[in-house]
Amino acid sequence: MTLFDPWLDARRIADSLALPGAELIAVLAAEAWCSKCRLLRPLFENNAAADASDRRVWLWLDLEEHADFIDGFIPDDLPLLLHYQQGILVKTGVWRPQGGEKGNGEGVFEAVSLPSLPALWQSLCTQNWACS
């Protein structure tokens, strides 16, 4: 599997999320100014590429590039992981690289609780959302 592009792959994303047991693994990031985001991106892409499941959607959402898509939501810290299973948010976390901001290519997601989030799953399940 590869990373989906929310603007170009709307139908493929919706079809995958309609499957039984579907999952969405999304990261909200800001590569232009977040050094942690730049460190995480290749790791996230590698994980997506290694995943052979057609029931899992891997999505990288840039706060600036996808601002309309995420309803202007800006988390307190980045990069933010949102993991959904069958439309239910099961995990949220902020990535912390080992070795600080320069990192060594490894890190962990620390759990965080968020009072509100954009309705990602619902938006992605509409095949033509990008056309509206």
XYZ file of C-alpha atoms in Angstrom:
132
model
C 0.000 0.000 0.000
C 1.106 3.557 -0.493
C 0.009 6.822 1.002
C -3.259 8.031 -0.417
C -3.697 11.586 -1.627
C -7.007 12.921 -0.291
C -7.469 15.176 -3.333
C -6.704 12.540 -5.981
C -7.792 9.270 -4.368
C -11.222 10.126 -2.939
C -12.977 7.149 -4.548
C -10.253 4.628 -3.650
C -10.220 5.895 -0.063
C -14.013 5.633 0.253
C -14.020 2.137 -1.285
C -11.326 0.930 1.130
C -13.070 2.407 4.169
C -16.347 0.738 3.149
C -14.769 -2.727 3.548
C -15.447 -4.744 6.716
C -12.626 -4.259 9.213
C -11.432 -1.053 7.540
C -8.888 1.174 9.255
C -7.677 4.715 8.723
C -4.214 5.713 9.849
C -3.785 9.445 9.407
C -1.071 11.836 10.458
C -1.676 15.565 10.722
C 1.571 17.412 10.096
C 3.212 20.597 8.847
C 6.363 19.732 6.954
C 7.133 23.329 6.000
C 7.967 24.296 9.571
C 7.863 21.148 11.773
C 11.190 19.319 11.943
C 9.555 16.335 13.721
C 7.106 16.048 10.814
C 9.953 15.953 8.297
C 11.610 13.180 10.327
C 8.418 11.122 10.564
C 7.340 11.367 6.901
C 9.773 8.773 5.457
C 9.064 6.357 8.323
C 5.327 6.728 7.802
C 5.708 6.223 4.034
C 7.799 3.078 4.620
C 5.156 1.637 6.947
C 2.442 2.382 4.399
C 4.478 0.786 1.595
C 5.075 -2.360 3.677
C 1.359 -2.781 4.442
C -0.368 -5.173 2.027
C -3.870 -4.695 3.442
C -6.579 -3.285 1.179
C -8.602 -2.490 4.308
C -6.154 0.072 5.675
C -5.886 3.640 4.408
C -2.655 5.521 5.141
C -3.060 9.271 4.879
C -0.644 12.159 5.432
C -2.479 15.453 5.910
C -0.552 18.693 5.888
C -2.184 21.432 7.969
C -1.578 24.018 5.261
C -2.207 21.930 2.152
C -5.311 20.217 3.572
C -6.705 23.001 5.799
C -10.152 22.845 4.189
C -10.225 19.079 4.491
C -9.510 19.084 8.228
C -11.889 21.985 8.926
C -9.040 24.249 10.027
C -8.251 21.942 12.985
C -4.848 22.719 14.494
C -3.564 20.358 17.196
C -1.500 21.584 20.135
C 1.473 19.460 19.020
C 2.646 17.781 15.833
C 2.829 15.330 14.197
C -0.474 13.922 15.383
C -1.549 10.335 14.695
C -5.243 9.489 14.379
C -6.045 5.771 14.098
C -9.617 4.733 13.329
C -11.147 1.263 13.105
C -14.552 1.008 11.428
C -15.114 4.725 11.977
C -14.188 4.733 15.663
C -11.130 6.630 16.839
C -9.051 4.059 18.742
C -5.740 5.859 19.153
C -4.352 9.371 19.123
C -0.743 10.221 19.696
C 1.974 12.775 19.146
C 5.203 11.457 17.687
C 8.335 11.954 19.731
C 11.588 11.219 17.891
C 14.377 9.512 19.777
C 17.361 11.803 19.946
C 15.274 14.982 20.001
C 14.337 17.180 17.042
C 17.269 15.909 14.937
C 16.322 12.327 15.711
C 17.878 9.056 14.706
C 15.034 7.779 12.535
C 13.130 6.189 15.386
C 10.506 7.414 17.791
C 7.271 6.661 19.598
C 3.731 7.967 19.582
C 2.731 9.252 23.009
C -0.995 9.002 23.686
C -2.920 12.266 23.890
C -6.574 13.041 24.422
C -8.253 15.641 22.273
C -11.520 17.417 23.038
C -12.565 17.705 19.397
C -11.429 16.500 15.998
C -12.458 16.980 12.404
C -14.849 14.309 11.075
C -12.181 12.600 8.963
C -13.777 9.173 8.625
C -17.147 10.579 7.617
C -15.613 12.925 5.058
C -13.467 10.202 3.546
C -16.366 7.775 3.174
C -18.035 10.069 0.637
C -16.545 9.065 -2.706
C -16.877 12.469 -4.311
C -16.120 14.690 -1.301
C -13.185 16.309 -3.145
C -15.529 17.399 -5.926
C -17.956 19.337 -3.758
